[in-house]
Short mmCIF file of C-alpha atoms and ligand atoms in Angstrom, two decimals:
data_model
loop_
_atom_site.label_atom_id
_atom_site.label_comp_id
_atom_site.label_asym_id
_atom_site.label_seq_id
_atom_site.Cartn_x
_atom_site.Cartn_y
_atom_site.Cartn_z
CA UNK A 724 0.00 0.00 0.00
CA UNK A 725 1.51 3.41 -0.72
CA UNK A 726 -0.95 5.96 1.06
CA UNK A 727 1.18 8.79 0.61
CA UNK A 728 2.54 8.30 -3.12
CA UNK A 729 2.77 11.94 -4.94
CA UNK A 730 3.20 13.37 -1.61
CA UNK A 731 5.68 15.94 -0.52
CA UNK A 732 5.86 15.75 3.79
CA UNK A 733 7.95 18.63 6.08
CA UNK A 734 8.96 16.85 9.40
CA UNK A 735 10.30 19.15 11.70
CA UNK A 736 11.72 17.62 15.29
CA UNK A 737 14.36 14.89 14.15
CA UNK A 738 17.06 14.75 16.92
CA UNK A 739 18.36 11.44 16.45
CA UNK A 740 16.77 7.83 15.91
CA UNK A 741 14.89 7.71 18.72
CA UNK A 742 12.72 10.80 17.81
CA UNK A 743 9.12 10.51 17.31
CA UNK A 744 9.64 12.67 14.52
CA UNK A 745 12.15 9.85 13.25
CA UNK A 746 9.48 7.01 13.64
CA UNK A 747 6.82 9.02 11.40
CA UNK A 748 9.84 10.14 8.66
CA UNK A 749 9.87 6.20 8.78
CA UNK A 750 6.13 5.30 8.04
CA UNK A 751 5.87 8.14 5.45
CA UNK A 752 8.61 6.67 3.52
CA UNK A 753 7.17 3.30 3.56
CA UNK A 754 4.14 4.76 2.03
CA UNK A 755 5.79 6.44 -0.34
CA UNK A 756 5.88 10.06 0.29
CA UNK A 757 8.45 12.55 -0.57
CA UNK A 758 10.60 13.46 2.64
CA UNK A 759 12.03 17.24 3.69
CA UNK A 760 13.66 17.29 7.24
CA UNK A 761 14.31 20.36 9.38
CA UNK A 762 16.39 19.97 12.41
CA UNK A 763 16.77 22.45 15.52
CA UNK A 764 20.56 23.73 14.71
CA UNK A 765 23.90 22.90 13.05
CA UNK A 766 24.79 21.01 16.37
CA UNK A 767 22.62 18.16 15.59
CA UNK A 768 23.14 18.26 11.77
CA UNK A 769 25.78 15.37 12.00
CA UNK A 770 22.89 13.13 13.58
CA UNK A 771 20.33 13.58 11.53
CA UNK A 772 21.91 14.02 8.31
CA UNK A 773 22.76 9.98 8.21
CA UNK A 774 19.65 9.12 8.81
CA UNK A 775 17.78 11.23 5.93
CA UNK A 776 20.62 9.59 3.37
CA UNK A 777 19.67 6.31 5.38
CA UNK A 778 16.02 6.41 3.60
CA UNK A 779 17.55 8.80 0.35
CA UNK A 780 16.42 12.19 1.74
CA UNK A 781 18.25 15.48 0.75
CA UNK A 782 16.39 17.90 1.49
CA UNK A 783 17.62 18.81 5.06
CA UNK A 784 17.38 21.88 6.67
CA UNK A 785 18.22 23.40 9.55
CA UNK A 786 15.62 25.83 11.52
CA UNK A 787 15.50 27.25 15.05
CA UNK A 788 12.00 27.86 15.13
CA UNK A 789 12.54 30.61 17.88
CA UNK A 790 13.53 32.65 14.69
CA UNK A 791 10.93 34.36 12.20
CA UNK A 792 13.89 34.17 9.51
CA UNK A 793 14.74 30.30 9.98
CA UNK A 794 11.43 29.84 9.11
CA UNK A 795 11.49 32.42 6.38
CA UNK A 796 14.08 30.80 4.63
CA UNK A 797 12.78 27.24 5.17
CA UNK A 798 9.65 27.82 3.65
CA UNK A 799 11.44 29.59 0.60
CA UNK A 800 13.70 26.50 0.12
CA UNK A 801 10.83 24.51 0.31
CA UNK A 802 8.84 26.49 -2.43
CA UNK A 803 11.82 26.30 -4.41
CA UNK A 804 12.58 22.71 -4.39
CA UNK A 805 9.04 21.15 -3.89
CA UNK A 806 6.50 23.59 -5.09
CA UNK A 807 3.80 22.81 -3.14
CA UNK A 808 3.67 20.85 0.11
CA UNK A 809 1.20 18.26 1.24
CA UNK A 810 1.90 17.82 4.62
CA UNK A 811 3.75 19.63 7.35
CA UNK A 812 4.71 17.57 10.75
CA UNK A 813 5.66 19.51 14.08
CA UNK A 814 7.61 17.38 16.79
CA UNK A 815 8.93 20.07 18.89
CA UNK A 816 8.70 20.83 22.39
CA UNK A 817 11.13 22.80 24.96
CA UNK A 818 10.62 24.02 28.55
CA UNK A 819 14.12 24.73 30.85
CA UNK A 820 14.98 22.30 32.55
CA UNK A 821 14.07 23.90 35.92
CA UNK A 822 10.82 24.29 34.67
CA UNK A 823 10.14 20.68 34.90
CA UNK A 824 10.59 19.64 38.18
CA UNK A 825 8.71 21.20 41.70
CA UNK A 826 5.57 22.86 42.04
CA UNK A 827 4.12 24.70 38.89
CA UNK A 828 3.14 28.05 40.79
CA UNK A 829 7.41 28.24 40.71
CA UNK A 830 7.21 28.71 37.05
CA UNK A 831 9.20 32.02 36.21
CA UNK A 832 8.18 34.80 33.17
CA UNK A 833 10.65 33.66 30.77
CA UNK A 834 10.38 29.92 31.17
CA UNK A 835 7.01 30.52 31.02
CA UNK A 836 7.57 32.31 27.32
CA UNK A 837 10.04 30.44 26.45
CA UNK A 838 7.77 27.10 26.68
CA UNK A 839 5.06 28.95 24.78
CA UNK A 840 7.11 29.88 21.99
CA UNK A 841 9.00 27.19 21.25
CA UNK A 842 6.21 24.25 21.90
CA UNK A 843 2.99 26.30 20.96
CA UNK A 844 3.52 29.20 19.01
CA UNK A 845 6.10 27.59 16.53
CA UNK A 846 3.36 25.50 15.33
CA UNK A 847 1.50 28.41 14.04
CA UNK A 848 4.69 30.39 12.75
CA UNK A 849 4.60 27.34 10.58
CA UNK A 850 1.08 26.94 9.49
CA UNK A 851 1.59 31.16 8.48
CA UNK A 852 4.92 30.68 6.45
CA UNK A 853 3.72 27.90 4.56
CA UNK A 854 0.17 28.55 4.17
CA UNK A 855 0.70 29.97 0.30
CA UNK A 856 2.84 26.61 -0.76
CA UNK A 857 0.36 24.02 0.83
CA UNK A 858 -1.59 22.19 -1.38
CA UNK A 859 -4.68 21.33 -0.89
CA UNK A 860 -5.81 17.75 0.85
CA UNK A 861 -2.79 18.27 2.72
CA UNK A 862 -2.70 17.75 6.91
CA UNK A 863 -0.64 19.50 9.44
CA UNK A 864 0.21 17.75 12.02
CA UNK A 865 1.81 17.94 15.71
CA UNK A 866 2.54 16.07 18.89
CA UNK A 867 0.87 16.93 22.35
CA UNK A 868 0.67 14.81 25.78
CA UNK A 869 -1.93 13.98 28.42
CA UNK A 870 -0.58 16.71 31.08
CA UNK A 871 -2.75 19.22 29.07
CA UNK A 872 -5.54 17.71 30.61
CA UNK A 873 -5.01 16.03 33.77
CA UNK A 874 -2.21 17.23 35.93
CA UNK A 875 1.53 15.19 35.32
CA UNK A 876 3.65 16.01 38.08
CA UNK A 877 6.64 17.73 37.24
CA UNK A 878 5.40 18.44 33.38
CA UNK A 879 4.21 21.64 34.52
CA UNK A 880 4.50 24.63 32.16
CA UNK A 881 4.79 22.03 29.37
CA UNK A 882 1.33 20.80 30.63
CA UNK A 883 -0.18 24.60 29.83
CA UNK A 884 1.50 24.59 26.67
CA UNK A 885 0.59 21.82 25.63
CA UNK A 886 -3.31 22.55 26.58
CA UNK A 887 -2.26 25.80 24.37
CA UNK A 888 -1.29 23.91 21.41
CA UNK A 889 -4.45 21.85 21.46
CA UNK A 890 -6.85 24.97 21.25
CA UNK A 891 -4.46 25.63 18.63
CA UNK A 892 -5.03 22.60 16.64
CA UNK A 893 -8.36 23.68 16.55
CA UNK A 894 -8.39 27.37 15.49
CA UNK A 895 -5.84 26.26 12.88
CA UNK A 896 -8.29 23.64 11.85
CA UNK A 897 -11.22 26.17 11.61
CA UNK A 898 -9.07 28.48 9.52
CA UNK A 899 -7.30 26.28 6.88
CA UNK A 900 -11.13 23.81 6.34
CA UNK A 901 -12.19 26.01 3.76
CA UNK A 902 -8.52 25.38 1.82
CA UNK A 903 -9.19 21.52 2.58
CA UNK A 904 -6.47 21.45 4.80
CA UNK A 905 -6.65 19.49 7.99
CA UNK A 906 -4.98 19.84 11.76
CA UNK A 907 -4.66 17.39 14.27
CA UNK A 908 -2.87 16.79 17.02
CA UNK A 909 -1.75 13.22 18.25
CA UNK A 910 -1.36 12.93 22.16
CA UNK A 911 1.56 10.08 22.67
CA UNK A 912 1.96 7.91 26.00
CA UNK A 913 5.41 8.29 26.94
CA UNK A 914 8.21 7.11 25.23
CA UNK A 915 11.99 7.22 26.10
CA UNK A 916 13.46 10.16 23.80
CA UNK A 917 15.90 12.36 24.26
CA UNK A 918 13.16 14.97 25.63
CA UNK A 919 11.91 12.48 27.90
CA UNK A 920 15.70 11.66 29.56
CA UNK A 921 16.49 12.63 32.82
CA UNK A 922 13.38 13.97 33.43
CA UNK A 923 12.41 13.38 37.09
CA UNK A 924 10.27 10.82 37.74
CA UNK A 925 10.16 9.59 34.46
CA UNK A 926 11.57 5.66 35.11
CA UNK A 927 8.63 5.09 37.25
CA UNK A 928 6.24 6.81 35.45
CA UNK A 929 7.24 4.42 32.16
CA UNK A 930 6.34 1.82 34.48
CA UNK A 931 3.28 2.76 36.04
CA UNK A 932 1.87 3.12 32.72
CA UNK A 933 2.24 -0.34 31.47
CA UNK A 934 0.62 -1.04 35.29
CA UNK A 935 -2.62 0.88 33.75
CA UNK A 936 -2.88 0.94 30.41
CA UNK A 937 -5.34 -1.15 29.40
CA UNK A 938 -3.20 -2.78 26.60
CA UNK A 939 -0.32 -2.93 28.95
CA UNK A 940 2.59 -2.24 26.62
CA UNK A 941 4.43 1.13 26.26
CA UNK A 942 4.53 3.52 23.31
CA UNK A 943 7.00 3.51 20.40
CA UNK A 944 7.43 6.05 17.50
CA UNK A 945 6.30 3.34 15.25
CA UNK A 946 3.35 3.17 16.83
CA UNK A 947 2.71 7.47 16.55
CA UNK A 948 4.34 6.56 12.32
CA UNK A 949 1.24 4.57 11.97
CA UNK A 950 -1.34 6.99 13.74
CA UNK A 951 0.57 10.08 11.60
CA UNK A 952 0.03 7.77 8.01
CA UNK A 953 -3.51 7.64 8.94
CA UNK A 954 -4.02 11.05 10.30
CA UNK A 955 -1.98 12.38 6.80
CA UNK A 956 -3.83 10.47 4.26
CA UNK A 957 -6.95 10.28 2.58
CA UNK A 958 -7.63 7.87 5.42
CA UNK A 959 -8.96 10.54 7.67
CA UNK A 960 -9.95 12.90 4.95
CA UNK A 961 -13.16 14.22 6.64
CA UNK A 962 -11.00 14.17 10.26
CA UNK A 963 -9.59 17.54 11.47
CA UNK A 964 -9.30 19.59 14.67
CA UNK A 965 -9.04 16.56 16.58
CA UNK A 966 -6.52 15.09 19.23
CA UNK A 967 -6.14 11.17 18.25
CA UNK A 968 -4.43 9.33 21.68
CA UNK A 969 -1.51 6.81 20.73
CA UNK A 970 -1.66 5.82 24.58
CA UNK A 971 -2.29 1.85 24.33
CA UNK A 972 -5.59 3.61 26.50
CA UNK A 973 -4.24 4.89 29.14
CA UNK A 974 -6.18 8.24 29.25
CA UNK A 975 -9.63 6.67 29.55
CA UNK A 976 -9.04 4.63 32.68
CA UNK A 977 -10.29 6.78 35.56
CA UNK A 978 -9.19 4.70 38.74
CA UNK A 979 -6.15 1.93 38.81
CA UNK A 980 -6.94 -1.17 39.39
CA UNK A 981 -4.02 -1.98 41.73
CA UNK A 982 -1.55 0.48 42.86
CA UNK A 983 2.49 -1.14 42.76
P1 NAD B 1224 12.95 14.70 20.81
O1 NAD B 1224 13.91 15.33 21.77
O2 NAD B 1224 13.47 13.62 19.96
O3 NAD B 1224 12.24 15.79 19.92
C1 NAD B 1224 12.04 17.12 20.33
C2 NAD B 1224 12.54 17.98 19.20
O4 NAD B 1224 12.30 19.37 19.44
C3 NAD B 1224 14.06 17.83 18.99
O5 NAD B 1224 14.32 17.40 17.68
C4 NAD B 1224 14.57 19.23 19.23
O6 NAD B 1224 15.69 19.54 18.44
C5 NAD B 1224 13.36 20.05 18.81
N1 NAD B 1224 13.46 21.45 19.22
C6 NAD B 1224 13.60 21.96 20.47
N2 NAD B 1224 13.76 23.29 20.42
C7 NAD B 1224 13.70 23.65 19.09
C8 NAD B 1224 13.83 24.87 18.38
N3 NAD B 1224 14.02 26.03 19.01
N4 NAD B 1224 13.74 24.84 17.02
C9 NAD B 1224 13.53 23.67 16.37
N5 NAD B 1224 13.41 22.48 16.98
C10 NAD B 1224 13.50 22.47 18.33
O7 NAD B 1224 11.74 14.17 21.72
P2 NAD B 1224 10.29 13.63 21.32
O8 NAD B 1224 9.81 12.93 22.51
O9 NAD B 1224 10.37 12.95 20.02
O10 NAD B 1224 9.42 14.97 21.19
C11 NAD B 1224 8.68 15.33 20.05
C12 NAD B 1224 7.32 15.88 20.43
O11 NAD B 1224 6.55 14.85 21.03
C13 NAD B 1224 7.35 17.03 21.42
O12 NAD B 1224 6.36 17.98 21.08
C14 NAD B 1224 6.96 16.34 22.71
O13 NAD B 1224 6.38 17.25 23.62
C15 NAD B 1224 5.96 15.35 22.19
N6 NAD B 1224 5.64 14.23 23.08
C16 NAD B 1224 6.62 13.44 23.59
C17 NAD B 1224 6.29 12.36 24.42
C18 NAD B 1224 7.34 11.49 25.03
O14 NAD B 1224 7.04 10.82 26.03
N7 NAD B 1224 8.54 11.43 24.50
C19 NAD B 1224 4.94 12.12 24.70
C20 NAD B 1224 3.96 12.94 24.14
C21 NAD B 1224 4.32 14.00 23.33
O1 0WE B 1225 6.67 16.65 26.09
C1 0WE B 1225 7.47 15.92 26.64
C2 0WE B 1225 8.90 16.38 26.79
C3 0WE B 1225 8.95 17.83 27.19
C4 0WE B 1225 10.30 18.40 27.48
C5 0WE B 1225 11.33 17.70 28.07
C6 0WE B 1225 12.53 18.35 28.36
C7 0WE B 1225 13.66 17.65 29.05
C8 0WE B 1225 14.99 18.33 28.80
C9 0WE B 1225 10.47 19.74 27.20
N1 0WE B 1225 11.63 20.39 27.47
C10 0WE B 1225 12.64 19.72 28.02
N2 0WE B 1225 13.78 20.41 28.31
C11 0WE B 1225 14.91 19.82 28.75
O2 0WE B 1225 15.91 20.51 29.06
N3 0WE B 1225 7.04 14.71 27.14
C12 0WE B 1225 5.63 14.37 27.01
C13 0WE B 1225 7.90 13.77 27.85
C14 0WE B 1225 7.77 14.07 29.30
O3 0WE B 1225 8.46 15.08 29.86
C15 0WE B 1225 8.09 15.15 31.19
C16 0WE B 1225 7.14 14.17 31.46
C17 0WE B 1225 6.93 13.48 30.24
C18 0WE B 1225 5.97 12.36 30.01
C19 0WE B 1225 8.51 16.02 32.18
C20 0WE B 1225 8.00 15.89 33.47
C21 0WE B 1225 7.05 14.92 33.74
C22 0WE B 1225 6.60 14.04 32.75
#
């Protein structure tokens, strides 16, 4: 099956292979799509540009997307080498570390902006710069996490940002309908990536899930590649402004059976 053949996809978030930005570049390319991949800085351009020649990607571009002109000049160099885009992917998220850890009320001005800009307002930098190049049928798409709803200790001012993004998802959605473009938003169980190391708590946490999840197994990017083909094809083509949970069900079980 190739769901995404004639399709031109933007991931932006690859940091190295354990990225879930890395497992959906992976699905896409198995369903045939045509790859561009934007990474956070030079610093982590000798990680990810192995893995885009690993699957014959060249497009590869780096973009701070704290920075109106990184963005500027992505979208340019995507107009000039694709045209038209189908589908744009945001996997990016970034609190200080000091944010994450003690009691929210703590939370200081600038962390505070800095989580907002980086993991929420990023997303719609990019929905404005490429809004003229997106064709339409296409999907945007980005990654949020349960501690928008429900409080996650220690996730904090990630947790309001991430309740942010959502409402995003959905005034984004509301605005690009009429060009048949779609937004969703898929909220991942945990998963051991670089953004989730040495965050406090975050061992036990991985376990507790599996404790009550109802399908008792932990979260993988494969797993969010296969939610992403779905959520970025013709699949879901009447499906937008939605949050779609890749959390083996976690999120609907209201009381533990057993506590470990
Ligand atoms: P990751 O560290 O592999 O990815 C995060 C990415 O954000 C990195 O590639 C990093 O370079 C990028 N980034 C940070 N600041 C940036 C900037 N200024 N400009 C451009 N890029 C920047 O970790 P991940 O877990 O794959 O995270 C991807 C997304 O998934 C994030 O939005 C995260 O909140 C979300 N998420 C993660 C989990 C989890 O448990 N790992 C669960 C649910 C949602
Ligand atoms: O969204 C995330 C990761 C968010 C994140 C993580 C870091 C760690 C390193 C954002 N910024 C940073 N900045 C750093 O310096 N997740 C859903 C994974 C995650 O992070 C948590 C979690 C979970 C789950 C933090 C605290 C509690 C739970």
């Amino acid at each position: 099956m190739s769901l995404l053949a004639g399709k031109t996809a933007l991931v932006f978030g690859v940091a190295n292979d354990r990225s879930i930005a890395w497992g959906i570049t992976k699905a896409f390319h198995e369903q045939g799509a045509t790859i561009g991949l934007s990474y956070a800085g030079e610093a982590l351009e000798k990680r990810v540009r192995p893995l885009a020649e690993s699957i014959g990607v060249t497009f590869v571009e780096s973009c701070d997307v704290a920075k109106d002109e990184d963005i500027q000049a992505v979208a340019a160099k995507a107009a000039a080498t694709f045209g038209q885009v189908d589908i744009l992917v945001h996997s990016i998220g970034f609190a200080k570390k000091e944010e994450l850890s003690g009691a929210y009320y703590r939370t200081s001005r600038a962390g505070f902006h800095l989580a907002m800009d980086i993991s929420v307002y990023s997303f719609t930098a990019l929905a404005q710069a490429f809004q003229p190049i997106l064709r339409p049928g296409g999907a945007l798409l980005t990654l949020t996490y349960y501690g928008s709803e429900k409080v996650a200790p220690n996730y904090n001012v990630m947790g309001v940002a991430k309740a942010a993004l959502e409402a995003s998802v959905r005034y984004l959605a509301y605005d690009f309908g009429p060009q048949n473009i779609r937004v969703n938003a898929i909220s991942a169980g945990p998963i051991r990536t670089l953004a989730a190391m040495g965050v406090t708590g975050f061992k036990d946490m991985y376990k507790h899930f599996t404790a009550v999840a109802p399908l008792q197994q932990n979260i993988t990017p494969e797993d969010i590649g296969g939610t992403a083909v779905y959520l970025c094809s013709s699949l879901s083509s009447k499906v937008t402004g939605e949050v779609i949970y890749v959390d083996s069900g976690f999120s609907i079980v209201g009381m533990p059976e057993k506590m470990e």
